[in-house]
Protein backbone atom coordinates (compact mmCIF):
# COMPACT_ATOMS: atom_id res chain seq x y z
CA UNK A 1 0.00 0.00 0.00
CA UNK A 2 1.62 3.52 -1.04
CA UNK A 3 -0.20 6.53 1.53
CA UNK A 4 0.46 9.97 1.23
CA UNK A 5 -0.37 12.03 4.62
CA UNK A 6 -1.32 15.75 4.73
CA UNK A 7 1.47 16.34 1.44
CA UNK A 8 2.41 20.25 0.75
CA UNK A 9 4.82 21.08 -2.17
CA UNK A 10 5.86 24.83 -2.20
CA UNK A 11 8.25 26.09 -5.37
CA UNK A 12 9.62 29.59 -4.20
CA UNK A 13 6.84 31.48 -2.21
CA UNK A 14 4.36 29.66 -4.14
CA UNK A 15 2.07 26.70 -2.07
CA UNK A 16 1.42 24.22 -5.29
CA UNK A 17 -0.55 22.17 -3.22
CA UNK A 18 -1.49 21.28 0.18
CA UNK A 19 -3.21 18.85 2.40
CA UNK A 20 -3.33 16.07 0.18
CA UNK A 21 -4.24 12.78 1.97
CA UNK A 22 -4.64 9.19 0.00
CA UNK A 23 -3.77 5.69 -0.27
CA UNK A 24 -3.79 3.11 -2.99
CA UNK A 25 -3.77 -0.78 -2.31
CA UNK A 26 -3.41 -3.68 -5.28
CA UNK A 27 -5.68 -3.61 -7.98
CA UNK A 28 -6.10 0.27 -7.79
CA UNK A 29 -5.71 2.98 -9.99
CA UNK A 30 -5.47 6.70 -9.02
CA UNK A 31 -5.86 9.55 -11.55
CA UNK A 32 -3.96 13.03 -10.33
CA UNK A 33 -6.01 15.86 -12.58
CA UNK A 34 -5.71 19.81 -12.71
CA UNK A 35 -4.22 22.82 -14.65
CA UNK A 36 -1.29 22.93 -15.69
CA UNK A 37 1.13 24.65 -12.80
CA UNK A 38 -0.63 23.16 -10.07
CA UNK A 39 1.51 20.35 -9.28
CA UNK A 40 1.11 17.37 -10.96
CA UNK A 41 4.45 16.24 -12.13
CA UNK A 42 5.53 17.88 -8.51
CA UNK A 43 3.39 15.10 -6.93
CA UNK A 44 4.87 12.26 -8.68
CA UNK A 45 8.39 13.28 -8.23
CA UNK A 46 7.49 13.18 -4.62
CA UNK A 47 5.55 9.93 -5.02
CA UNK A 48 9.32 8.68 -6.28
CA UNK A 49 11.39 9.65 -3.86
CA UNK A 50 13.23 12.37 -6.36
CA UNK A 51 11.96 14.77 -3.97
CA UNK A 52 10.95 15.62 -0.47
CA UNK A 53 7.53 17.08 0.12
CA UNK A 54 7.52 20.55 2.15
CA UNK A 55 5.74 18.98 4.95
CA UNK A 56 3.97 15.30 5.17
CA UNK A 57 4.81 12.00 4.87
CA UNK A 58 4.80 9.30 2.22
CA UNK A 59 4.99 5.43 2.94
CA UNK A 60 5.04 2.33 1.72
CA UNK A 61 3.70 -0.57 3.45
CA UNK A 62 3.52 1.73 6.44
CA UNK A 63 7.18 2.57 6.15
CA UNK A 64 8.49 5.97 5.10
CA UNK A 65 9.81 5.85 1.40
CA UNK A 66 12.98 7.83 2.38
CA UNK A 67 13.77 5.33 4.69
CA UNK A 68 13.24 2.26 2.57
CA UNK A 69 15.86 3.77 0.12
CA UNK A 70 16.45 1.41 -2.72
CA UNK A 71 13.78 -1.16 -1.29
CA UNK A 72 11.30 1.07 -2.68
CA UNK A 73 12.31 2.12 -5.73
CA UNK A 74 13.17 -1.40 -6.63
CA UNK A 75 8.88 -2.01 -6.46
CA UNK A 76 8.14 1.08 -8.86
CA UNK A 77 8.32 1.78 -12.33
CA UNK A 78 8.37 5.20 -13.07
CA UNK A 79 7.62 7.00 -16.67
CA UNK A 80 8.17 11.04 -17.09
CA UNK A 81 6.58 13.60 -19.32
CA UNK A 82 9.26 13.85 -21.57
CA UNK A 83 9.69 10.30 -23.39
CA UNK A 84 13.95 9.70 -22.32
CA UNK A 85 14.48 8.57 -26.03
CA UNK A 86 17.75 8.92 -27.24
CA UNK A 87 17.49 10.16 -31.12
CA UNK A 88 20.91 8.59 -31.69
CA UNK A 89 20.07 4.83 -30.84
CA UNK A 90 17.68 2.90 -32.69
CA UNK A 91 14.45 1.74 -30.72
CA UNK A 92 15.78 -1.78 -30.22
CA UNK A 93 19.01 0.17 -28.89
CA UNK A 94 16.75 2.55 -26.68
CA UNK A 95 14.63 -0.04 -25.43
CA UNK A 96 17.63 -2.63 -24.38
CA UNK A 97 19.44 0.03 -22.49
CA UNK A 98 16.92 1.35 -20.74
CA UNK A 99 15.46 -1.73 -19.58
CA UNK A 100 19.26 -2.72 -18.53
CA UNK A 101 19.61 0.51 -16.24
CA UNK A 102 16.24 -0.70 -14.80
CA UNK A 103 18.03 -3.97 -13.90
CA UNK A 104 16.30 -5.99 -16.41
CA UNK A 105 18.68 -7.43 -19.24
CA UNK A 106 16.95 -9.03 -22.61
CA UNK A 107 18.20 -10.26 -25.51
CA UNK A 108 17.26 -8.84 -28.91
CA UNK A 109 14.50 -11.42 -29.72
CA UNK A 110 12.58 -10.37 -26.82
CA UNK A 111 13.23 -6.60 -27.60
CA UNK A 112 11.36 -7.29 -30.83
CA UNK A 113 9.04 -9.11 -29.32
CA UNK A 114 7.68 -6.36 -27.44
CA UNK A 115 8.76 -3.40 -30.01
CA UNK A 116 6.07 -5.08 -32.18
CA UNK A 117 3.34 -5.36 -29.91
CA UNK A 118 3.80 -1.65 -28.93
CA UNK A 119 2.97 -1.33 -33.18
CA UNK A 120 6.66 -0.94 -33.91
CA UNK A 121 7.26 -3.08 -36.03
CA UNK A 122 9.55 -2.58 -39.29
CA UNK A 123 11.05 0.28 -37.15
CA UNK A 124 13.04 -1.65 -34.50
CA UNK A 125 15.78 -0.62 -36.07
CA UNK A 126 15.54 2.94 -37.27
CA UNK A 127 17.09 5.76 -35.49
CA UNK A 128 14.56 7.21 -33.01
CA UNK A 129 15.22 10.78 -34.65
CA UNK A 130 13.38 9.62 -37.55
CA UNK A 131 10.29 8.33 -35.46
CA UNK A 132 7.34 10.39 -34.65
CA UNK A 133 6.96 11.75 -31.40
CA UNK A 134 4.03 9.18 -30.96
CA UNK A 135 6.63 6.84 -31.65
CA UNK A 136 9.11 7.43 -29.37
CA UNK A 137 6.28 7.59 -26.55
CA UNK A 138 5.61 3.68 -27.62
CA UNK A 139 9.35 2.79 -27.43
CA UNK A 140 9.33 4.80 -23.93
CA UNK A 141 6.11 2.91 -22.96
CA UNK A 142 7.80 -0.71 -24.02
CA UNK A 143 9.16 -0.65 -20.56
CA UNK A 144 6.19 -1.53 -18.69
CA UNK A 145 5.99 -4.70 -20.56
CA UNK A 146 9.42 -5.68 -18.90
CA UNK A 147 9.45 -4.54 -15.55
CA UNK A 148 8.32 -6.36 -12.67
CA UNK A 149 7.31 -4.03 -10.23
CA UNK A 150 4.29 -3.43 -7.93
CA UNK A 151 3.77 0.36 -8.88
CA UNK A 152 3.46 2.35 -11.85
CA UNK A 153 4.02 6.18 -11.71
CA UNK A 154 3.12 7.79 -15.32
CA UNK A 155 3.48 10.89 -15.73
CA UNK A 156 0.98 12.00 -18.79
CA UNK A 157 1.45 8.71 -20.73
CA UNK A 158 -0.85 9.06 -23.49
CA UNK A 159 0.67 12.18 -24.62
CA UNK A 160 1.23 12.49 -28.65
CA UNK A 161 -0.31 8.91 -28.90
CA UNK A 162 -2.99 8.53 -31.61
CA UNK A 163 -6.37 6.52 -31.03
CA UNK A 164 -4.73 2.86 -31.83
CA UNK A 165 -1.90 3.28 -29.23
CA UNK A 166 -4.83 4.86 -26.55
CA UNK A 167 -5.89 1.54 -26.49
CA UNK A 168 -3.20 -0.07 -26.58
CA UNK A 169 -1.55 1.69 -23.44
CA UNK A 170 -5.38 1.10 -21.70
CA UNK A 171 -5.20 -2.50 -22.33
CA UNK A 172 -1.35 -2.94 -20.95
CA UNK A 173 -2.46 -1.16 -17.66
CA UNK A 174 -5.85 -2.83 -17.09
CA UNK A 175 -4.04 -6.27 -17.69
CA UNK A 176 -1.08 -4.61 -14.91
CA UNK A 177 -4.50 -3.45 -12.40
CA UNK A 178 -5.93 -7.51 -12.71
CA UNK A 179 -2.51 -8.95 -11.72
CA UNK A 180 -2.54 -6.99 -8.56
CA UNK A 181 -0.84 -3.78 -9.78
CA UNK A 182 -0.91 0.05 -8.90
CA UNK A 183 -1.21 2.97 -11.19
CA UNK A 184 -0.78 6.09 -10.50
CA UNK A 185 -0.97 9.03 -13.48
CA UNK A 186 -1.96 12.17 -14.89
CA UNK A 187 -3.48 13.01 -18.01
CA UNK A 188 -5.55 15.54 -19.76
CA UNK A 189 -7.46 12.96 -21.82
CA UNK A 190 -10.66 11.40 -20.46
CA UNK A 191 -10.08 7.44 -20.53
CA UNK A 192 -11.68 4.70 -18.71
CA UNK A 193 -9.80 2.28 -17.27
CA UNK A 194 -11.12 -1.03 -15.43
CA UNK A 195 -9.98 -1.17 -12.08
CA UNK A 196 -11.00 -2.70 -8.38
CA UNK A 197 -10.75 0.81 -6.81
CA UNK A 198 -10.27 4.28 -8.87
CA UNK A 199 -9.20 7.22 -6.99
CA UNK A 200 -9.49 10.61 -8.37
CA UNK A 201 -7.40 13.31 -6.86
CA UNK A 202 -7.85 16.83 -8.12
CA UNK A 203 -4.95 19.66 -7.60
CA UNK A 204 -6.04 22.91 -8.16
């Protein structure tokens, strides 16, 4: 179980957010909404362990993340804004080095493997700076089908995807939610995703 208790976040002499109080078990999801400024991406950096809130607490399992250290960032899988491709690998090159820094080693069959069912196929091996930016987001978003980790922090994930890969990404993390996972993220789209237990936090 990941709990956040009474969570501020100031930037400067600027409160983004305050009192926030929640907790997601297995099976949930939990969708962080509001403008842009108000703290989203803030939150989940927190949510991390990339940075201290201002005042509250987060734990895991009734531990405090900061204290847990590696232990808890060895259970979460976490996915920024920006995509992390490098334009001067190849997907296949992207995805096998990334997925290596996350501790997870494959060989090139399986990076294939799961290139095509992100809809990559024939561009495994083309240089990422010739992929579209909906493109890159599906080599970025390959991860999650190689991690094994209890939590998933996504920062905007369906960002510059078109309707196809909507889906797609929705399918991955429903199938993640029935085996027990978490998911937290933010987006500005509306999509429904099956879950035991959705929580919808608002920042404003």
């Amino acid at each position: 179980m990941l709990q956040g208790n009474n969570l501020e976040c100031v930037r400067g002499d600027r409160v983004l957010f305050s009192g926030i109080n929640f907790s997601i078990e297995p099976g949930e999801l939990m969708q962080v909404r509001g403008p842009n400024g108000s703290g989203k991406t803030s939150l989940l950096r927190m949510l991390c362990g990339l940075t201290v809130p201002s005042s509250g607490e987060i734990s895991w399992n009734g531990s405090s993340i900061r204290s847990l250290g590696e232990d808890y960032f060895s259970v979460i899988t976490y996915l920024g804004h920006l995509s992390g491709v490098k334009d001067d690998l190849t997907a296949i090159e992207n995805l096998r080095i990334t997925s290596a820094l996350a501790g997870v080693a494959i060989d090139e069959k399986i990076a294939y493997e799961i290139l095509q069912k992100m809809g990559l196929e024939e561009r495994e091996t083309l240089l990422a700076k010739v992929l579209s930016q909906g493109q890159k987001r599906r080599v970025a978003l390959a991860r999650l089908l190689l991690v094994d980790t209890k939590l998933w922090i996504l920062d905007e994930p369906l960002t510059a995807l078109d309707v196809s890969a909507i889906e797609l990404i929705k399918n991955i993390i429903e199938q993640y939610l029935a085996q027990g996972g978490m998911v937290i993220l933010t987006t500005h789209q509306e999509i429904d995703i099956r879950a035991t237990v959705t929580h919808q936090l608002y920042l404003s």
